[in-house]
mmCIF file of C-alpha atoms in Angstrom:
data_model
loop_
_atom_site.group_PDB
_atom_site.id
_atom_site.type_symbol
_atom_site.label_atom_id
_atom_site.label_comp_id
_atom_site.label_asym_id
_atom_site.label_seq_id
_atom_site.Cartn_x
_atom_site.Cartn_y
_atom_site.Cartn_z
ATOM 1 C CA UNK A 27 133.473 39.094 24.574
ATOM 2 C CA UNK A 28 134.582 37.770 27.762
ATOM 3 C CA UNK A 29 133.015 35.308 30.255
ATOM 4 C CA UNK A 30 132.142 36.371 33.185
ATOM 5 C CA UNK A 31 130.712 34.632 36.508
ATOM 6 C CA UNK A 32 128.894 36.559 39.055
ATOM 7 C CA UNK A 33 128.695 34.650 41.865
ATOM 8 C CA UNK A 34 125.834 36.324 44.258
ATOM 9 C CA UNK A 35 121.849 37.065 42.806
ATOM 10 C CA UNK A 36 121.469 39.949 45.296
ATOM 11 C CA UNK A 37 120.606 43.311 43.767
ATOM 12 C CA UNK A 38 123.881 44.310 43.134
ATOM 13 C CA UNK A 39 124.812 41.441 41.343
ATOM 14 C CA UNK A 40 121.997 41.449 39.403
ATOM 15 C CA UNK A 41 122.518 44.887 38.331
ATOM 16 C CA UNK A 42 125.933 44.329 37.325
ATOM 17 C CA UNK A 43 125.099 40.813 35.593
ATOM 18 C CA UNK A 44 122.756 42.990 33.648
ATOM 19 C CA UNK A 45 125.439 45.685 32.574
ATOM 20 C CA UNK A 46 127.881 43.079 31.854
ATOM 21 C CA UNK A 47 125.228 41.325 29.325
ATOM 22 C CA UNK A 48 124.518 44.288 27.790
ATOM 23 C CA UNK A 49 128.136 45.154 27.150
ATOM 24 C CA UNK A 50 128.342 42.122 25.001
ATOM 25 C CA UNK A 51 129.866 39.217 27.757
ATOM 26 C CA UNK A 52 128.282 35.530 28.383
ATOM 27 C CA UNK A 53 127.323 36.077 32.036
ATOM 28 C CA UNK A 54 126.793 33.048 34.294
ATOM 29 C CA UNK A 55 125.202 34.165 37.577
ATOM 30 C CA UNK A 56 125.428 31.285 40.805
ATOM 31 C CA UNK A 57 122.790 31.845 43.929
ATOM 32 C CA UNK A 58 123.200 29.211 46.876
ATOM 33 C CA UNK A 59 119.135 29.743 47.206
ATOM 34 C CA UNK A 60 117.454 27.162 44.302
ATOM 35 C CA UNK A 61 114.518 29.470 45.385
ATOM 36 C CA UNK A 62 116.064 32.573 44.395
ATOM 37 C CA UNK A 63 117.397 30.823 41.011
ATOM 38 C CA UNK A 64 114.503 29.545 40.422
ATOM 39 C CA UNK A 65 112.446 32.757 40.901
ATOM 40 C CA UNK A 66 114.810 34.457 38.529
ATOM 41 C CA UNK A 67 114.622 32.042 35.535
ATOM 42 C CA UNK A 68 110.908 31.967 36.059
ATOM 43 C CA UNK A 69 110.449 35.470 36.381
ATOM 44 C CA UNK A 70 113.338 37.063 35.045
ATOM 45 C CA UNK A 71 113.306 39.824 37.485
ATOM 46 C CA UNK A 72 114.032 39.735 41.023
ATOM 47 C CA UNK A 73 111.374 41.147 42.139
ATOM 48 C CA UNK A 74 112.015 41.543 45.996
ATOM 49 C CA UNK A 75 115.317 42.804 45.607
ATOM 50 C CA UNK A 76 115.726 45.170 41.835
ATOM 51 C CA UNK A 77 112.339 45.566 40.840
ATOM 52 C CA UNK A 78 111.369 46.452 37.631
ATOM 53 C CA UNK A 79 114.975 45.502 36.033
ATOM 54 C CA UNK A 80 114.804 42.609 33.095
ATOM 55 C CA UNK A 81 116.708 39.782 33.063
ATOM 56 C CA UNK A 82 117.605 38.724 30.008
ATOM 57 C CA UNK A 83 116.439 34.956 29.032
ATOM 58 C CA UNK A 84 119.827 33.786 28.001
ATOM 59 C CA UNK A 85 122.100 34.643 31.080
ATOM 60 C CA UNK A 86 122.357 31.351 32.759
ATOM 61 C CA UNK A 87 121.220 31.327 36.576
ATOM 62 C CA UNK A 88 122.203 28.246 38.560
ATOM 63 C CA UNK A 89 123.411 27.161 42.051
ATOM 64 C CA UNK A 90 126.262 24.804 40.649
ATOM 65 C CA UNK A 91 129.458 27.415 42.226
ATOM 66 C CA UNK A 92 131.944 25.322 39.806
ATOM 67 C CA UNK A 93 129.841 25.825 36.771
ATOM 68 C CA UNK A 94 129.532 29.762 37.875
ATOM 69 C CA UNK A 95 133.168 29.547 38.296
ATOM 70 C CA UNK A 96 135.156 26.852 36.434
ATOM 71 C CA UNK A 97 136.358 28.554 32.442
ATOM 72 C CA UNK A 98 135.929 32.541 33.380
ATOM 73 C CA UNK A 99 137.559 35.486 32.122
ATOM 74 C CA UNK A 100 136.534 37.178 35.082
ATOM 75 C CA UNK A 101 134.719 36.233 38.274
ATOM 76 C CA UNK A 102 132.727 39.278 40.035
ATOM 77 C CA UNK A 103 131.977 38.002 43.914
ATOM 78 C CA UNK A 104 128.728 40.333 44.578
ATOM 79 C CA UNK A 105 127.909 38.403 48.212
ATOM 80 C CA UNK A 106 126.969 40.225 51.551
ATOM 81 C CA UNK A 107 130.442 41.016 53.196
ATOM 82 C CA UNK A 108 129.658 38.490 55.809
ATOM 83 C CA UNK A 109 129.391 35.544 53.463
ATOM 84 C CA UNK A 110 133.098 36.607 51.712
ATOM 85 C CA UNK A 111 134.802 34.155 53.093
ATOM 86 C CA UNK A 112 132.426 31.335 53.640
ATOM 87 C CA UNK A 113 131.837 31.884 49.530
ATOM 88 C CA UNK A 114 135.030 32.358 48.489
ATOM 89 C CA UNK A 115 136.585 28.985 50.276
ATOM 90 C CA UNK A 116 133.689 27.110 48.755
ATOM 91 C CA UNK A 117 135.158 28.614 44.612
ATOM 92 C CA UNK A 118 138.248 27.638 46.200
ATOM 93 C CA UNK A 119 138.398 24.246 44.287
ATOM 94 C CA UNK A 120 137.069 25.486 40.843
ATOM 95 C CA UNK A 121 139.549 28.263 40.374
ATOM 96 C CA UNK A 122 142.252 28.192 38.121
ATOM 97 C CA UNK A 123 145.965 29.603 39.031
ATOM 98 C CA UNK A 124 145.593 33.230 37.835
ATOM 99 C CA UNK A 125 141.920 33.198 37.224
ATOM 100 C CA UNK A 126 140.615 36.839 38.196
ATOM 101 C CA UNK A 127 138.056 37.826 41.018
ATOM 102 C CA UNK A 128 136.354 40.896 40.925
ATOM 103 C CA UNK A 129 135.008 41.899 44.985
ATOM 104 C CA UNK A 130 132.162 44.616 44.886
ATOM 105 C CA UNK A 131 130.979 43.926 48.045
ATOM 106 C CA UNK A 132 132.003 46.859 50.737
ATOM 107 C CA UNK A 133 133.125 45.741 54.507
ATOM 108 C CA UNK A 134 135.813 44.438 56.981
ATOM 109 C CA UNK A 135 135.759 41.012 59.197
ATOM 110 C CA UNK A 136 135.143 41.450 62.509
ATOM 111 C CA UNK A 137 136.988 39.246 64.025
ATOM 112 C CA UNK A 138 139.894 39.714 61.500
ATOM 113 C CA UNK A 139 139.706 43.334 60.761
ATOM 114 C CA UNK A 140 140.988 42.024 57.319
ATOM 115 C CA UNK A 141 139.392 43.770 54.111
ATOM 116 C CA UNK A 142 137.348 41.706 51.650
ATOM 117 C CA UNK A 143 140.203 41.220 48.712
ATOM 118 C CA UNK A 144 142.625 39.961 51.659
ATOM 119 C CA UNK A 145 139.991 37.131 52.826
ATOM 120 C CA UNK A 146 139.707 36.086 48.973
ATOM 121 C CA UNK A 147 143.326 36.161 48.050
ATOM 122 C CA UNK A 148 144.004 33.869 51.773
ATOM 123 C CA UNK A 149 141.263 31.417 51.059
ATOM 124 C CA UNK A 150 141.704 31.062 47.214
ATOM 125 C CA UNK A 151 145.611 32.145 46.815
ATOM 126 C CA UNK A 152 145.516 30.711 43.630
ATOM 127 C CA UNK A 153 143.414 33.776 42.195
ATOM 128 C CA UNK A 154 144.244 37.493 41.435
ATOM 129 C CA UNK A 155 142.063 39.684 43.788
ATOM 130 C CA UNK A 156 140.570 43.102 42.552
ATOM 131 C CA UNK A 157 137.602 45.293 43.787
ATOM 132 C CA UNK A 158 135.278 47.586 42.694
ATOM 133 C CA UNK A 159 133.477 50.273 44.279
ATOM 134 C CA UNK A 160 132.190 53.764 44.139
ATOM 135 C CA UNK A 161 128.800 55.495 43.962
ATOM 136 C CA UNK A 162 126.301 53.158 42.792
ATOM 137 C CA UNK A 163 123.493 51.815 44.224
ATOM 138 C CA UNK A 164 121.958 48.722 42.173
ATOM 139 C CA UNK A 165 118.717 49.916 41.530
ATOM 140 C CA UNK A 166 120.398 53.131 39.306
ATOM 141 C CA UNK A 167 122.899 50.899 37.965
ATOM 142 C CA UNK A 168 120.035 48.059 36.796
ATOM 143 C CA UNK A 169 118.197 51.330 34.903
ATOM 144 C CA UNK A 170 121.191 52.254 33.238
ATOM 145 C CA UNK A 171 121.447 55.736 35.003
ATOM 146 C CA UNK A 172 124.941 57.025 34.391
ATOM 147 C CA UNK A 173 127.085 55.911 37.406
ATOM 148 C CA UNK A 174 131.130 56.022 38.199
ATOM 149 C CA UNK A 175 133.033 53.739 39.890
ATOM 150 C CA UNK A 176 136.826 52.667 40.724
ATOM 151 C CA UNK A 177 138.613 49.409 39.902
ATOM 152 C CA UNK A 178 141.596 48.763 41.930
ATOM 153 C CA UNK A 179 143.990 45.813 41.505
ATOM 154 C CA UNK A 180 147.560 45.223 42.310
ATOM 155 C CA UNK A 181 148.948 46.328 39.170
ATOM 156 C CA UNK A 182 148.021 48.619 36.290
ATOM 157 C CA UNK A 183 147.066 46.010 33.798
ATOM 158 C CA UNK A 184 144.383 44.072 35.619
ATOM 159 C CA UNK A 185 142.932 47.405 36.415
ATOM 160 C CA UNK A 186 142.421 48.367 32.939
ATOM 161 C CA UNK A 187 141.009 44.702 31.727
ATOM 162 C CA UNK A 188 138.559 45.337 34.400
ATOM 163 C CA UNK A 189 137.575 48.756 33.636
ATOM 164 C CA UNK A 190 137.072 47.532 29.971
ATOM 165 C CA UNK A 191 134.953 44.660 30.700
ATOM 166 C CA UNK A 192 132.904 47.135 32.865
ATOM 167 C CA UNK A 193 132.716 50.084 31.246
ATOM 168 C CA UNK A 194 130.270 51.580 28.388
ATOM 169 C CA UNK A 195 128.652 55.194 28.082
ATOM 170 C CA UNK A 196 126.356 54.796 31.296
ATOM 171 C CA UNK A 197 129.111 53.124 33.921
ATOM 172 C CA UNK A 198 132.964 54.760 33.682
ATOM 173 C CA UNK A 199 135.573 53.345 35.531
ATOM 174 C CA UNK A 200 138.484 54.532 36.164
ATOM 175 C CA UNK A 201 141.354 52.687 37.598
ATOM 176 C CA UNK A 202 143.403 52.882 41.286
ATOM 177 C CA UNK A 203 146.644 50.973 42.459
ATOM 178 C CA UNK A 204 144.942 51.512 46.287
ATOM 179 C CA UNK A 205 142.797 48.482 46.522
ATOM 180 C CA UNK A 206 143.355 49.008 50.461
ATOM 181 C CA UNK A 207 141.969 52.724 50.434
ATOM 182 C CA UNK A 208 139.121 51.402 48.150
ATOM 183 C CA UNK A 209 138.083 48.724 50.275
ATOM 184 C CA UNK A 210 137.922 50.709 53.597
ATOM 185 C CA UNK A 211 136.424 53.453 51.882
ATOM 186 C CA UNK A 212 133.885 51.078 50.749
ATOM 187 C CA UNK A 213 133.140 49.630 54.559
ATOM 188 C CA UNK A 214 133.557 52.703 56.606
ATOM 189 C CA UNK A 215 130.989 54.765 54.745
ATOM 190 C CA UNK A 216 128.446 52.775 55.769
ATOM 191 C CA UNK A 217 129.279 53.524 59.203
ATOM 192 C CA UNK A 218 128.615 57.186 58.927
ATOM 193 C CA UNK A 219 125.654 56.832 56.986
ATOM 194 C CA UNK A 220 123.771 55.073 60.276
ATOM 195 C CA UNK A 221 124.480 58.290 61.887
ATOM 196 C CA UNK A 222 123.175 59.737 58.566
ATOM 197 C CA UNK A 223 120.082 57.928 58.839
ATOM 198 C CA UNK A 224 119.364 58.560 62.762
ATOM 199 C CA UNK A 225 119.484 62.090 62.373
ATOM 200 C CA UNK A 226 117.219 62.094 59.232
ATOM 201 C CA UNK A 227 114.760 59.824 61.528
ATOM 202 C CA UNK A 228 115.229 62.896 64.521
ATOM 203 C CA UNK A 229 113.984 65.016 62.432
ATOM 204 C CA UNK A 230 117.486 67.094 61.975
ATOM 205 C CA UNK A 231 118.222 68.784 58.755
ATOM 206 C CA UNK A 232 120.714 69.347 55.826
ATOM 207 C CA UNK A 233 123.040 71.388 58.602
ATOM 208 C CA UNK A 234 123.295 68.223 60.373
ATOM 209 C CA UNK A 235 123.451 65.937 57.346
ATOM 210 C CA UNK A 236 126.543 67.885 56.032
ATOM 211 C CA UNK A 237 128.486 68.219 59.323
ATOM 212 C CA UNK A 238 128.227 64.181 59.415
ATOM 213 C CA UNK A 239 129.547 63.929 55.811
ATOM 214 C CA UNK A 240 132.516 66.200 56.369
ATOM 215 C CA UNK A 241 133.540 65.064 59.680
ATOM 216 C CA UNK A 242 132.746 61.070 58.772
ATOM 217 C CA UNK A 243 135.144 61.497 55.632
ATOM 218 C CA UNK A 244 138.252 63.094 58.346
ATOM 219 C CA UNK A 245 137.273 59.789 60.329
ATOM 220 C CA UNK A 246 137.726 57.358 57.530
ATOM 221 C CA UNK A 247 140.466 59.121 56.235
ATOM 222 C CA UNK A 248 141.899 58.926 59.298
ATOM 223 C CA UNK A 249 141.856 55.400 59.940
ATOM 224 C CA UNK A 250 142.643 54.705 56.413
ATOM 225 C CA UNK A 251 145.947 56.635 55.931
ATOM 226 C CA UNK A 252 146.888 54.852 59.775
ATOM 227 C CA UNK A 253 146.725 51.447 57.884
ATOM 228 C CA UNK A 254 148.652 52.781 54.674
ATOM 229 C CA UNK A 255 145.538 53.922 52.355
ATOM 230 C CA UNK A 256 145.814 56.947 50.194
ATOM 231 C CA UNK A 257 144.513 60.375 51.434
ATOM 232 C CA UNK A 258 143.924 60.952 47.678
ATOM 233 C CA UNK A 259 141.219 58.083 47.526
ATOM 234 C CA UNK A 260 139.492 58.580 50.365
ATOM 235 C CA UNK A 261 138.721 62.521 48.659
ATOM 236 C CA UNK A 262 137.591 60.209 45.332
ATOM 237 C CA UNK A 263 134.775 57.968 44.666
ATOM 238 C CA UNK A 264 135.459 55.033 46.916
ATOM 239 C CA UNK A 265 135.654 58.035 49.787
ATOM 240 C CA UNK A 266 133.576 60.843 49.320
ATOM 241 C CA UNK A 267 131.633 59.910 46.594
ATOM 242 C CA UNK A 268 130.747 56.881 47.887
ATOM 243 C CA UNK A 269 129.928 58.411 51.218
ATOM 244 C CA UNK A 270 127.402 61.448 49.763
ATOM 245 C CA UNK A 271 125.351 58.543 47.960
ATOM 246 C CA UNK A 272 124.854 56.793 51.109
ATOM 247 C CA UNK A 273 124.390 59.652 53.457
ATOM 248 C CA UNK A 274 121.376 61.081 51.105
ATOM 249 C CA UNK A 275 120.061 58.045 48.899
ATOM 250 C CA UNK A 276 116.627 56.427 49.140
ATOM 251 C CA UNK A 277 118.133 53.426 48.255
ATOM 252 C CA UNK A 278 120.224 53.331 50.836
ATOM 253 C CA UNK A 279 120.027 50.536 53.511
ATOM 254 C CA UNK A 280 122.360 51.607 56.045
ATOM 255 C CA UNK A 281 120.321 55.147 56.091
ATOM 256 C CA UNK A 282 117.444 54.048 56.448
ATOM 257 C CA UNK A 283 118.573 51.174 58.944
ATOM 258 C CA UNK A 284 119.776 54.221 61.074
ATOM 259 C CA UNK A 285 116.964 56.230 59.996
ATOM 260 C CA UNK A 286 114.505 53.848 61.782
ATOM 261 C CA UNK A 287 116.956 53.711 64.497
ATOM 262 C CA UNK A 288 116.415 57.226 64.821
ATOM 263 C CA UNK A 289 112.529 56.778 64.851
ATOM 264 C CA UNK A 290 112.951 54.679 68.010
ATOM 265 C CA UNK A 291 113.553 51.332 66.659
ATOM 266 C CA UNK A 292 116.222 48.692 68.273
ATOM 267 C CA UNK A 293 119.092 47.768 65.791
ATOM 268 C CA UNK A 294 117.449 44.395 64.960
ATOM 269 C CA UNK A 295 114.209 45.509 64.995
ATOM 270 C CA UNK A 296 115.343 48.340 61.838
ATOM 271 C CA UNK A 297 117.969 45.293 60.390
ATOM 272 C CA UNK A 298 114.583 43.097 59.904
ATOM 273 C CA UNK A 299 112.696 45.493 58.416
ATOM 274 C CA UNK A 300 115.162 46.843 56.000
ATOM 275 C CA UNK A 301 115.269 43.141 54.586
ATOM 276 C CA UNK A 302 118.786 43.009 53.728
ATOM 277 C CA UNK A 303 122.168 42.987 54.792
ATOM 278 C CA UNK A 304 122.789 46.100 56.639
ATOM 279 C CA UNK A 305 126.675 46.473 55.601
ATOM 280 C CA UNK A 306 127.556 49.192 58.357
ATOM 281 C CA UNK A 307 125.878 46.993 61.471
ATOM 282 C CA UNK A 308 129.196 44.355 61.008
ATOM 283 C CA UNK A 309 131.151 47.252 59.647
ATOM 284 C CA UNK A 310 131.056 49.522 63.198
ATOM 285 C CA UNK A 311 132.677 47.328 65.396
ATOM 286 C CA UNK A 312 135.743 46.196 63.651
ATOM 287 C CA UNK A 313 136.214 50.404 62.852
ATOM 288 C CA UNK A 314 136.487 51.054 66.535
ATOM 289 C CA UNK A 315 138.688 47.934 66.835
ATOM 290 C CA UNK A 316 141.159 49.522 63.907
ATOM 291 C CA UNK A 317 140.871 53.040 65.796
ATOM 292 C CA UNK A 318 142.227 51.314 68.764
ATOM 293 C CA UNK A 319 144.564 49.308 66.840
ATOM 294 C CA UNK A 320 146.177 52.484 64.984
ATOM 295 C CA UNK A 321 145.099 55.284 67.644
ATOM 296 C CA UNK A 322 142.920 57.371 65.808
ATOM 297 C CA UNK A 323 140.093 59.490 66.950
ATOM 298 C CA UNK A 324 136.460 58.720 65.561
ATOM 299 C CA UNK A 325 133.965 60.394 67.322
ATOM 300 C CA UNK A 326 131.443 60.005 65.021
ATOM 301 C CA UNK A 327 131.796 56.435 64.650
ATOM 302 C CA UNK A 328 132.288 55.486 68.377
ATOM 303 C CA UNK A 329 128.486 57.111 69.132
ATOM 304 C CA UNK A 330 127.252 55.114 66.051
ATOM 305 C CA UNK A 331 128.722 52.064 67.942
ATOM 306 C CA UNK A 332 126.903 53.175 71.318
ATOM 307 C CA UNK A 333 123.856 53.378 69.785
ATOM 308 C CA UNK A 334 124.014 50.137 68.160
ATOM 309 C CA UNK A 335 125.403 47.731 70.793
ATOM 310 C CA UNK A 336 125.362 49.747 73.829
ATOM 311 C CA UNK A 337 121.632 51.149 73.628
ATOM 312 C CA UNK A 338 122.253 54.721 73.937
ATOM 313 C CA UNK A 339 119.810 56.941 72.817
ATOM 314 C CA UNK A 340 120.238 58.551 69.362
ATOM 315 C CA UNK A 341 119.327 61.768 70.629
ATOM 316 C CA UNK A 342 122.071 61.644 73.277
ATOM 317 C CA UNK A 343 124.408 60.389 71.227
ATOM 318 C CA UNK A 344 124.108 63.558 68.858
ATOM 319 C CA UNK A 345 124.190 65.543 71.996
ATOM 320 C CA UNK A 346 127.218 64.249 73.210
ATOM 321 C CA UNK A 347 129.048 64.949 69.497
ATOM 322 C CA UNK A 348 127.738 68.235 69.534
ATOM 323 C CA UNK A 349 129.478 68.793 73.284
ATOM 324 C CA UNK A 350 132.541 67.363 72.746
ATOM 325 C CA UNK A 351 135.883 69.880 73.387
ATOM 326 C CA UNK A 352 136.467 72.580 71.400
ATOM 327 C CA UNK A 353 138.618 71.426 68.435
ATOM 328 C CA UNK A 354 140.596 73.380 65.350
ATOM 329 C CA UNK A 355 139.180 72.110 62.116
ATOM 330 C CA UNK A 356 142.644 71.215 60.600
ATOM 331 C CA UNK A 357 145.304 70.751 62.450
ATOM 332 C CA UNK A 358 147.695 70.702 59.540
ATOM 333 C CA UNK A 359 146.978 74.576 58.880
ATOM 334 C CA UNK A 360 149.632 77.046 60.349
ATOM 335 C CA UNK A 361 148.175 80.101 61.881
ATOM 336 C CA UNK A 362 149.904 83.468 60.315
#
């Protein structure tokens, strides 16, 4: 049994404090909102965000960070990207020299372009930094449907301690040494699934849906290999897998942010009524800052952009991909 702090009460931490209780560890879970901690030892269910998922009565829910943090095995941060680095300076006095942090949030500063594990290992360098990510939306993971995921870490051995804390015969994890591939694989699917989402709300079909998958994965692959990610991840779960989920899932709120975007609705009007952090909103701009940065092409992603800050209809903005010059799929394949 380890113990294990989960600092965030969102539905993703949730879910996972739930798996990690019911593989056997003492879970400690830290909200900043006494609302929201109070709510969940009430009710034992957070009702606005993972409805329907038990809490059990002896996981301890509390907004004292250094009691969350302070004597952990393991510390998962489970906060909105956004709030990484305001959260993680505030741990920064309760954690121990080696103590382990677990990111599962997916996105990249803005104004830093720096991935999440980077902002937690320069505000607490005292810790280890991991991550994991993949294919799994909370409310699946809270039921116990059977879900995969990655856990990437700077070397081999933290990797495995973290897939065996995680891991039972519902969530497998397998292990990565490319926590930078992970990461941006993580933050740059969220991008495409916008466009995802505003061509579900036009009306467009499964022809559509797939030509945004393929060519969204060549994008973030693209950037990602630039800045010295794997190829080979972004084709695993962090990448592809992770991408599919979003494109197509009901769960999803970065489709269905873009699919009310693609209704008609401003960006904040569809951020407000999606109710929660809408990863690929912050996401978008610092991609088209690293495409500039590393001088990679990402059509895709710069309409997405348009569309969000610029206005441009989603209809247009479709158009415009669909006009674009003639291209050869792969470059990399010799004609005979």
């Amino acid at each position: 049994m380890a113990k294990v702090g989960v600092i965030g009460a969102g539905s993703w931490g949730t879910a996972l404090t739930v798996l990690l209780h019911g593989n056997g560890h003492e879970v400690t879970v830290w909200s900043i909102s006494k609302d929201e901690v109070d709510m969940l030892n009430e009710q034992h269910e957070h009702k606005d965000k993972l409805p329907g998922v038990k809490i059990p009565e002896d996981i301890c829910i509390t907004t004292d960070l250094e009691k969350a943090v302070k004597e952990k095995d393991l510390l998962v941060l489970a906060v909105p990207s956004p709030y990484t680095r305001s959260t993680a300076r505030s741990m920064a006095p309760y954690v121990a020299e080696g103590q382990l942090i677990v990111n599962v949030a997916k996105g990249i500063e803005e104004s830093t372009l720096m991935i999440l594990t980077d902002i937690i290992e320069q505000e607490i360098p005292a810790c280890r930094a991991a991550v994991l990510s993949g294919p799994s939306h909370a409310e699946e993971v809270g039921r116990g449907l059977p879900t995969t995921v990655v856990a990437g870490a700077h070397d081999r051995k933290t990797a495995e301690f973290i897939q065996n804390i995680f891991m039972n015969q519902v969530f497998r994890v397998y292990t990565s040494p490319d926590m930078l591939g992970i990461e941006l694989g993580g933050a740059l699917k969220n991008v495409i699934a916008l466009a995802a989402g505003i061509a579900d709300g036009l009306g467009y079909g499964d022809n559509t849906k797939a030509a945004l998958i393929t060519r969204g994965i060549t994008e973030m692959s693209r950037i990602g290999v630039a800045m010295g990610g794997r190829q080979e991840t972004f084709n695993g779960l962090s990448g592809i897998g992770d991408l599919i989920v979003t494109c197509a899932s009901v769960h999803s709120r970065n489709r269905k942010a873009g699919y009310l975007m693609g209704q008609g609705k401003s960006m904040q009007e569809a951020m407000d009524e999606v109710k929660m952090v809408v990863e690929g909103v912050y996401s978008a701009k610092a991609a088209m800052a690293l495409a500039r940065k590393y001088d990679v092409e990402i059509p895709i992603i710069e309409q997405v952009n348009m569309v969000l800050f610029e206005n441009k209809p989603a209809k247009e903005a479709v158009m415009d991909l669909m006009l674009r010059d003639k291209k050869i799929e792969n470059p990399l394949l010799p004609w005979n």
